[in-house]
Amino acid sequence: MRAPCGVLPAIALAGCGQPSSTVPQGQSAATDFYRGKTVSIVVGSGAGGGFDTTARLVARHIGKHIPGTPTVIVVNMPGGGGLVAANHVFSAAPKDGTVIGLFHEAQMMNQLTGGEGVNFDLRQFNWLGSSYDDPNVCIVRTDAGITSFEDMIGSARIIAVGGTGPGSNTYDAPRVLAAATGASLKAVAGYPTTNDVRIGVERGEIQGMCLGWESVKSASSQWLKDGYAKVIVQNGVMRHRDLPDVPLAIEFAKDEERRMLLRLVDAPGAMAKPFTLPPGVDPSRVEILRTALAASYHDAALLDEARAMNLEFQPKTAAQIHEILDEVLATPPAVAAKYREIIQP
């Protein structure tokens, strides 16, 4: 069936008497390819967590920025802090531009340390862009009896924080934080999503959690407003503008090796919640989806939703993601080995 020329998008007017040379060939082909298709965003966590929230927000808007306006859905594939999804997108997912991956950026640490089950090379993915510049922070219930992070260093009182498992910042970050500063933090793994970790905090199973600041703002801001919990420490080399009075973990590091370990903890947060395509996708489709994601981050309707959810995008490009990966994956082997030793369950 051919629609009347008057209702066709301008991009497709070549077939209605317009010179075909005026239609960008790659864009026209992409319109034909994506029209009527379904694009899946495979999320490496369960429903309700920060990754799922970001994926569903983007999914509601990115389709209109892709030529042919395909349907966009979210598919949850939890396991291994994003490891299962990363392996799937790298090897098993169709390489035609219909499957986008969104798995934990901390998988770069899994690759650096030779984690079990890593069957991918992050440098070979076709990155589309990341969503946030998102330092890891630790929040603790105020009734835990901790008034400051400094009080936790060398303390006999151990604060249990929940995590989804090795390879995620909710589990790895507190373990490295404890080893590098001497803080009495214990990471408890086994929660399916960060939302389940929050429920564990409310049930009193654990006293807190360590995760990205954007996730705290979007899902736990009421805790902070009500005084139910407080942010006791943040990672990074510079205090976040929202947290000027919260100390940096690196201020308590005992030596340069420990400072290097904490900088590694912070590195994934610089490209938080990154979207990617598998290796081998046609470069023209990669560019189309990169452009669509960038347009989504500036879409007024998406930004209105994000503000209502207390989310503030600070996207990075594919080139910036590769810079971060190259720097982290060039870490001296001795430091990488120490990091691996610390995060072992």
mmCIF file of N, CA, C and O in Angstrom, residues 143-218:
data_model
loop_
_atom_site.group_PDB
_atom_site.id
_atom_site.type_symbol
_atom_site.label_atom_id
_atom_site.label_comp_id
_atom_site.label_asym_id
_atom_site.label_seq_id
_atom_site.Cartn_x
_atom_site.Cartn_y
_atom_site.Cartn_z
ATOM 1 N N ASP A 143 18.613 6.389 62.521
ATOM 2 C CA ASP A 143 18.514 5.662 63.790
ATOM 3 C C ASP A 143 19.605 4.599 63.929
ATOM 4 O O ASP A 143 19.610 3.839 64.897
ATOM 5 N N ALA A 144 20.537 4.547 62.956
ATOM 6 C CA ALA A 144 21.647 3.599 63.056
ATOM 7 C C ALA A 144 22.701 4.077 64.046
ATOM 8 O O ALA A 144 23.638 3.330 64.369
ATOM 9 N N GLY A 145 22.564 5.311 64.498
ATOM 10 C CA GLY A 145 23.489 5.835 65.503
ATOM 11 C C GLY A 145 24.788 6.365 64.940
ATOM 12 O O GLY A 145 25.745 6.587 65.685
ATOM 13 N N ILE A 146 24.834 6.606 63.623
ATOM 14 C CA ILE A 146 26.036 7.144 62.986
ATOM 15 C C ILE A 146 25.801 8.607 62.650
ATOM 16 O O ILE A 146 24.845 8.942 61.932
ATOM 17 N N THR A 147 26.627 9.479 63.155
ATOM 18 C CA THR A 147 26.456 10.903 62.891
ATOM 19 C C THR A 147 27.337 11.407 61.759
ATOM 20 O O THR A 147 27.038 12.428 61.148
ATOM 21 N N SER A 148 28.433 10.693 61.482
ATOM 22 C CA SER A 148 29.322 11.112 60.404
ATOM 23 C C SER A 148 30.098 9.915 59.885
ATOM 24 O O SER A 148 30.212 8.882 60.571
ATOM 25 N N PHE A 149 30.651 10.051 58.685
ATOM 26 C CA PHE A 149 31.454 8.970 58.118
ATOM 27 C C PHE A 149 32.708 8.744 58.954
ATOM 28 O O PHE A 149 33.144 7.609 59.142
ATOM 29 N N GLU A 150 33.267 9.805 59.474
ATOM 30 C CA GLU A 150 34.484 9.689 60.282
ATOM 31 C C GLU A 150 34.251 8.800 61.496
ATOM 32 O O GLU A 150 35.150 8.064 61.920
ATOM 33 N N ASP A 151 33.012 8.839 62.038
ATOM 34 C CA ASP A 151 32.682 7.994 63.187
ATOM 35 C C ASP A 151 32.771 6.506 62.857
ATOM 36 O O ASP A 151 32.957 5.671 63.739
ATOM 37 N N MET A 152 32.633 6.178 61.566
ATOM 38 C CA MET A 152 32.617 4.774 61.156
ATOM 39 C C MET A 152 34.009 4.192 61.005
ATOM 40 O O MET A 152 34.169 2.973 60.962
ATOM 41 N N ILE A 153 35.019 5.034 60.899
ATOM 42 C CA ILE A 153 36.374 4.542 60.660
ATOM 43 C C ILE A 153 36.923 3.900 61.929
ATOM 44 O O ILE A 153 37.052 4.552 62.979
ATOM 45 N N GLY A 154 37.195 2.630 61.844
ATOM 46 C CA GLY A 154 37.699 1.898 62.990
ATOM 47 C C GLY A 154 36.663 1.603 64.051
ATOM 48 O O GLY A 154 37.006 1.118 65.131
ATOM 49 N N SER A 155 35.378 1.850 63.761
ATOM 50 C CA SER A 155 34.329 1.647 64.755
ATOM 51 C C SER A 155 34.028 0.161 64.958
ATOM 52 O O SER A 155 34.109 -0.637 64.025
ATOM 53 N N ALA A 156 33.659 -0.194 66.161
ATOM 54 C CA ALA A 156 33.256 -1.564 66.447
ATOM 55 C C ALA A 156 31.847 -1.838 65.947
ATOM 56 O O ALA A 156 31.447 -2.997 65.783
ATOM 57 N N ARG A 157 31.098 -0.772 65.710
ATOM 58 C CA ARG A 157 29.727 -0.924 65.211
ATOM 59 C C ARG A 157 29.775 -1.043 63.690
ATOM 60 O O ARG A 157 30.226 -0.135 62.996
ATOM 61 N N ILE A 158 29.292 -2.150 63.155
ATOM 62 C CA ILE A 158 29.324 -2.384 61.709
ATOM 63 C C ILE A 158 27.978 -1.989 61.102
ATOM 64 O O ILE A 158 26.918 -2.384 61.596
ATOM 65 N N ILE A 159 28.044 -1.204 60.044
ATOM 66 C CA ILE A 159 26.853 -0.788 59.322
ATOM 67 C C ILE A 159 26.698 -1.669 58.086
ATOM 68 O O ILE A 159 27.593 -1.748 57.247
ATOM 69 N N ALA A 160 25.565 -2.357 58.004
ATOM 70 C CA ALA A 160 25.289 -3.237 56.867
ATOM 71 C C ALA A 160 24.555 -2.459 55.785
ATOM 72 O O ALA A 160 23.537 -1.810 56.052
ATOM 73 N N VAL A 161 25.095 -2.516 54.557
ATOM 74 C CA VAL A 161 24.445 -1.868 53.420
ATOM 75 C C VAL A 161 24.128 -2.927 52.379
ATOM 76 O O VAL A 161 24.892 -3.867 52.165
ATOM 77 N N GLY A 162 22.977 -2.796 51.728
ATOM 78 C CA GLY A 162 22.517 -3.809 50.799
ATOM 79 C C GLY A 162 23.007 -3.585 49.384
ATOM 80 O O GLY A 162 23.235 -2.457 48.954
ATOM 81 N N GLY A 163 23.172 -4.694 48.649
ATOM 82 C CA GLY A 163 23.609 -4.606 47.261
ATOM 83 C C GLY A 163 22.976 -5.689 46.420
ATOM 84 O O GLY A 163 22.468 -6.689 46.933
ATOM 85 N N THR A 164 23.015 -5.477 45.099
ATOM 86 C CA THR A 164 22.438 -6.471 44.199
ATOM 87 C C THR A 164 23.406 -7.604 43.922
ATOM 88 O O THR A 164 22.987 -8.691 43.520
ATOM 89 N N GLY A 165 24.705 -7.387 44.114
ATOM 90 C CA GLY A 165 25.672 -8.463 43.921
ATOM 91 C C GLY A 165 26.963 -7.970 43.332
ATOM 92 O O GLY A 165 27.074 -6.811 42.899
ATOM 93 N N PRO A 166 27.998 -8.803 43.322
ATOM 94 C CA PRO A 166 29.293 -8.423 42.758
ATOM 95 C C PRO A 166 29.156 -7.920 41.322
ATOM 96 O O PRO A 166 28.393 -8.459 40.530
ATOM 97 N N GLY A 167 29.910 -6.871 41.014
ATOM 98 C CA GLY A 167 29.838 -6.270 39.695
ATOM 99 C C GLY A 167 28.944 -5.055 39.639
ATOM 100 O O GLY A 167 28.922 -4.328 38.646
ATOM 101 N N SER A 168 28.202 -4.782 40.708
ATOM 102 C CA SER A 168 27.363 -3.584 40.775
ATOM 103 C C SER A 168 27.954 -2.623 41.787
ATOM 104 O O SER A 168 28.642 -3.032 42.731
ATOM 105 N N ASN A 169 27.672 -1.332 41.609
ATOM 106 C CA ASN A 169 28.240 -0.368 42.555
ATOM 107 C C ASN A 169 27.610 -0.476 43.933
ATOM 108 O O ASN A 169 28.211 -0.076 44.930
ATOM 109 N N THR A 170 26.408 -1.049 44.022
ATOM 110 C CA THR A 170 25.778 -1.199 45.331
ATOM 111 C C THR A 170 26.513 -2.201 46.206
ATOM 112 O O THR A 170 26.392 -2.165 47.438
ATOM 113 N N TYR A 171 27.263 -3.099 45.575
ATOM 114 C CA TYR A 171 28.020 -4.108 46.325
ATOM 115 C C TYR A 171 29.514 -3.805 46.334
ATOM 116 O O TYR A 171 30.159 -3.851 47.387
ATOM 117 N N ASP A 172 30.069 -3.495 45.168
ATOM 118 C CA ASP A 172 31.513 -3.280 45.080
ATOM 119 C C ASP A 172 31.966 -2.018 45.796
ATOM 120 O O ASP A 172 32.992 -2.014 46.487
ATOM 121 N N ALA A 173 31.214 -0.925 45.613
ATOM 122 C CA ALA A 173 31.650 0.364 46.167
ATOM 123 C C ALA A 173 31.827 0.330 47.685
ATOM 124 O O ALA A 173 32.855 0.792 48.194
ATOM 125 N N PRO A 174 30.862 -0.188 48.459
ATOM 126 C CA PRO A 174 31.080 -0.196 49.912
ATOM 127 C C PRO A 174 32.239 -1.086 50.346
ATOM 128 O O PRO A 174 32.907 -0.796 51.339
ATOM 129 N N ARG A 175 32.509 -2.163 49.618
ATOM 130 C CA ARG A 175 33.634 -3.025 49.970
ATOM 131 C C ARG A 175 34.964 -2.297 49.750
ATOM 132 O O ARG A 175 35.875 -2.375 50.592
ATOM 133 N N VAL A 176 35.072 -1.609 48.621
ATOM 134 C CA VAL A 176 36.299 -0.846 48.371
ATOM 135 C C VAL A 176 36.398 0.318 49.350
ATOM 136 O O VAL A 176 37.482 0.623 49.873
ATOM 137 N N LEU A 177 35.283 0.952 49.607
ATOM 138 C CA LEU A 177 35.259 2.073 50.549
ATOM 139 C C LEU A 177 35.764 1.636 51.920
ATOM 140 O O LEU A 177 36.575 2.328 52.558
ATOM 141 N N ALA A 178 35.298 0.490 52.381
ATOM 142 C CA ALA A 178 35.729 -0.020 53.686
ATOM 143 C C ALA A 178 37.211 -0.347 53.683
ATOM 144 O O ALA A 178 37.942 -0.010 54.638
ATOM 145 N N ALA A 179 37.688 -0.980 52.623
ATOM 146 C CA ALA A 179 39.098 -1.379 52.565
ATOM 147 C C ALA A 179 40.024 -0.176 52.464
ATOM 148 O O ALA A 179 41.119 -0.175 53.031
ATOM 149 N N ALA A 180 39.591 0.860 51.758
ATOM 150 C CA ALA A 180 40.462 2.012 51.521
ATOM 151 C C ALA A 180 40.471 3.020 52.667
ATOM 152 O O ALA A 180 41.418 3.787 52.813
ATOM 153 N N THR A 181 39.421 3.011 53.475
ATOM 154 C CA THR A 181 39.333 4.024 54.536
ATOM 155 C C THR A 181 39.304 3.427 55.936
ATOM 156 O O THR A 181 39.493 4.154 56.917
ATOM 157 N N GLY A 182 39.040 2.137 56.068
ATOM 158 C CA GLY A 182 38.903 1.534 57.388
ATOM 159 C C GLY A 182 37.521 1.698 57.984
ATOM 160 O O GLY A 182 37.314 1.394 59.169
ATOM 161 N N ALA A 183 36.551 2.162 57.171
ATOM 162 C CA ALA A 183 35.187 2.335 57.676
ATOM 163 C C ALA A 183 34.545 0.973 57.934
ATOM 164 O O ALA A 183 34.773 0.009 57.202
ATOM 165 N N SER A 184 33.747 0.904 58.958
ATOM 166 C CA SER A 184 33.087 -0.351 59.332
ATOM 167 C C SER A 184 31.794 -0.527 58.535
ATOM 168 O O SER A 184 30.684 -0.367 59.040
ATOM 169 N N LEU A 185 31.967 -0.849 57.257
ATOM 170 C CA LEU A 185 30.856 -1.093 56.344
ATOM 171 C C LEU A 185 30.863 -2.554 55.928
ATOM 172 O O LEU A 185 31.909 -3.116 55.625
ATOM 173 N N LYS A 186 29.693 -3.155 55.879
ATOM 174 C CA LYS A 186 29.572 -4.534 55.417
ATOM 175 C C LYS A 186 28.543 -4.568 54.285
ATOM 176 O O LYS A 186 27.394 -4.152 54.464
ATOM 177 N N ALA A 187 28.971 -5.039 53.103
ATOM 178 C CA ALA A 187 28.065 -5.140 51.964
ATOM 179 C C ALA A 187 27.322 -6.470 52.013
ATOM 180 O O ALA A 187 27.923 -7.528 52.163
ATOM 181 N N VAL A 188 26.010 -6.409 51.912
ATOM 182 C CA VAL A 188 25.152 -7.604 51.936
ATOM 183 C C VAL A 188 24.533 -7.762 50.551
ATOM 184 O O VAL A 188 23.731 -6.928 50.120
ATOM 185 N N ALA A 189 24.911 -8.823 49.847
ATOM 186 C CA ALA A 189 24.434 -9.043 48.482
ATOM 187 C C ALA A 189 23.133 -9.839 48.479
ATOM 188 O O ALA A 189 22.680 -10.333 49.510
ATOM 189 N N GLY A 190 22.538 -9.959 47.300
ATOM 190 C CA GLY A 190 21.383 -10.828 47.136
ATOM 191 C C GLY A 190 20.078 -10.137 46.851
ATOM 192 O O GLY A 190 19.063 -10.803 46.605
ATOM 193 N N TYR A 191 20.046 -8.815 46.842
ATOM 194 C CA TYR A 191 18.816 -8.104 46.531
ATOM 195 C C TYR A 191 18.662 -8.006 45.013
ATOM 196 O O TYR A 191 19.594 -7.607 44.314
ATOM 197 N N PRO A 192 17.494 -8.347 44.454
ATOM 198 C CA PRO A 192 17.334 -8.364 42.993
ATOM 199 C C PRO A 192 17.515 -6.997 42.333
ATOM 200 O O PRO A 192 18.098 -6.899 41.256
ATOM 201 N N THR A 193 17.014 -5.943 42.952
ATOM 202 C CA THR A 193 17.109 -4.589 42.394
ATOM 203 C C THR A 193 17.410 -3.610 43.513
ATOM 204 O O THR A 193 17.289 -3.931 44.709
ATOM 205 N N THR A 194 17.767 -2.393 43.132
ATOM 206 C CA THR A 194 17.988 -1.356 44.153
ATOM 207 C C THR A 194 16.691 -1.025 44.878
ATOM 208 O O THR A 194 16.717 -0.613 46.041
ATOM 209 N N ASN A 195 15.566 -1.206 44.217
ATOM 210 C CA ASN A 195 14.293 -0.982 44.899
ATOM 211 C C ASN A 195 14.109 -1.996 46.024
ATOM 212 O O ASN A 195 13.606 -1.661 47.111
ATOM 213 N N ASP A 196 14.543 -3.235 45.799
ATOM 214 C CA ASP A 196 14.487 -4.250 46.862
ATOM 215 C C ASP A 196 15.440 -3.903 48.002
ATOM 216 O O ASP A 196 15.154 -4.197 49.173
ATOM 217 N N VAL A 197 16.575 -3.274 47.658
ATOM 218 C CA VAL A 197 17.498 -2.829 48.710
ATOM 219 C C VAL A 197 16.806 -1.786 49.578
ATOM 220 O O VAL A 197 16.886 -1.826 50.820
ATOM 221 N N ARG A 198 16.098 -0.846 48.938
ATOM 222 C CA ARG A 198 15.381 0.183 49.706
ATOM 223 C C ARG A 198 14.357 -0.445 50.649
ATOM 224 O O ARG A 198 14.208 -0.028 51.805
ATOM 225 N N ILE A 199 13.658 -1.449 50.151
ATOM 226 C CA ILE A 199 12.681 -2.143 50.999
ATOM 227 C C ILE A 199 13.388 -2.811 52.173
ATOM 228 O O ILE A 199 12.900 -2.807 53.307
ATOM 229 N N GLY A 200 14.579 -3.381 51.913
ATOM 230 C CA GLY A 200 15.365 -3.991 52.978
ATOM 231 C C GLY A 200 15.761 -2.987 54.044
ATOM 232 O O GLY A 200 15.773 -3.299 55.248
ATOM 233 N N VAL A 201 16.077 -1.754 53.611
ATOM 234 C CA VAL A 201 16.395 -0.693 54.579
ATOM 235 C C VAL A 201 15.174 -0.390 55.430
ATOM 236 O O VAL A 201 15.256 -0.273 56.663
ATOM 237 N N GLU A 202 14.033 -0.259 54.786
ATOM 238 C CA GLU A 202 12.810 0.081 55.518
ATOM 239 C C GLU A 202 12.387 -1.034 56.476
ATOM 240 O O GLU A 202 11.799 -0.770 57.531
ATOM 241 N N ARG A 203 12.702 -2.268 56.110
ATOM 242 C CA ARG A 203 12.364 -3.395 56.996
ATOM 243 C C ARG A 203 13.349 -3.551 58.146
ATOM 244 O O ARG A 203 13.106 -4.341 59.063
ATOM 245 N N GLY A 204 14.458 -2.846 58.079
ATOM 246 C CA GLY A 204 15.460 -2.951 59.123
ATOM 247 C C GLY A 204 16.427 -4.103 58.933
ATOM 248 O O GLY A 204 17.215 -4.413 59.831
ATOM 249 N N GLU A 205 16.384 -4.750 57.747
ATOM 250 C CA GLU A 205 17.318 -5.844 57.469
ATOM 251 C C GLU A 205 18.750 -5.318 57.350
ATOM 252 O O GLU A 205 19.710 -6.014 57.680
ATOM 253 N N ILE A 206 18.871 -4.101 56.853
ATOM 254 C CA ILE A 206 20.150 -3.422 56.666
ATOM 255 C C ILE A 206 19.970 -1.981 57.101
ATOM 256 O O ILE A 206 18.833 -1.506 57.269
ATOM 257 N N GLN A 207 21.092 -1.286 57.282
ATOM 258 C CA GLN A 207 21.003 0.099 57.763
ATOM 259 C C GLN A 207 21.132 1.149 56.654
ATOM 260 O O GLN A 207 20.879 2.320 56.892
ATOM 261 N N GLY A 208 21.551 0.730 55.462
ATOM 262 C CA GLY A 208 21.725 1.724 54.413
ATOM 263 C C GLY A 208 22.054 1.102 53.076
ATOM 264 O O GLY A 208 21.934 -0.124 52.881
ATOM 265 N N MET A 209 22.501 1.943 52.152
ATOM 266 C CA MET A 209 22.844 1.495 50.804
ATOM 267 C C MET A 209 23.797 2.504 50.170
ATOM 268 O O MET A 209 23.805 3.679 50.516
ATOM 269 N N CYS A 210 24.622 2.006 49.255
ATOM 270 C CA CYS A 210 25.541 2.855 48.496
ATOM 271 C C CYS A 210 25.170 2.730 47.022
ATOM 272 O O CYS A 210 25.141 1.612 46.481
ATOM 273 N N LEU A 211 24.912 3.842 46.375
ATOM 274 C CA LEU A 211 24.459 3.828 44.985
ATOM 275 C C LEU A 211 24.613 5.215 44.380
ATOM 276 O O LEU A 211 25.077 6.150 45.041
ATOM 277 N N GLY A 212 24.244 5.367 43.114
ATOM 278 C CA GLY A 212 24.397 6.647 42.438
ATOM 279 C C GLY A 212 23.497 7.720 43.021
ATOM 280 O O GLY A 212 22.351 7.453 43.414
ATOM 281 N N TRP A 213 24.003 8.932 43.040
ATOM 282 C CA TRP A 213 23.274 10.055 43.615
ATOM 283 C C TRP A 213 21.957 10.295 42.882
ATOM 284 O O TRP A 213 20.940 10.625 43.496
ATOM 285 N N GLU A 214 21.933 10.146 41.542
ATOM 286 C CA GLU A 214 20.692 10.352 40.805
ATOM 287 C C GLU A 214 19.622 9.368 41.252
ATOM 288 O O GLU A 214 18.443 9.721 41.338
ATOM 289 N N SER A 215 20.016 8.138 41.528
ATOM 290 C CA SER A 215 19.049 7.152 42.002
ATOM 291 C C SER A 215 18.512 7.525 43.371
ATOM 292 O O SER A 215 17.330 7.319 43.678
ATOM 293 N N VAL A 216 19.374 8.074 44.206
ATOM 294 C CA VAL A 216 18.916 8.533 45.528
ATOM 295 C C VAL A 216 17.899 9.651 45.356
ATOM 296 O O VAL A 216 16.831 9.650 45.982
ATOM 297 N N LYS A 217 18.222 10.616 44.512
ATOM 298 C CA LYS A 217 17.321 11.754 44.323
ATOM 299 C C LYS A 217 15.975 11.321 43.764
ATOM 300 O O LYS A 217 14.932 11.854 44.156
ATOM 301 N N SER A 218 15.985 10.356 42.831
ATOM 302 C CA SER A 218 14.743 9.977 42.169
ATOM 303 C C SER A 218 13.871 9.066 43.023
ATOM 304 O O SER A 218 12.646 9.130 42.940
#
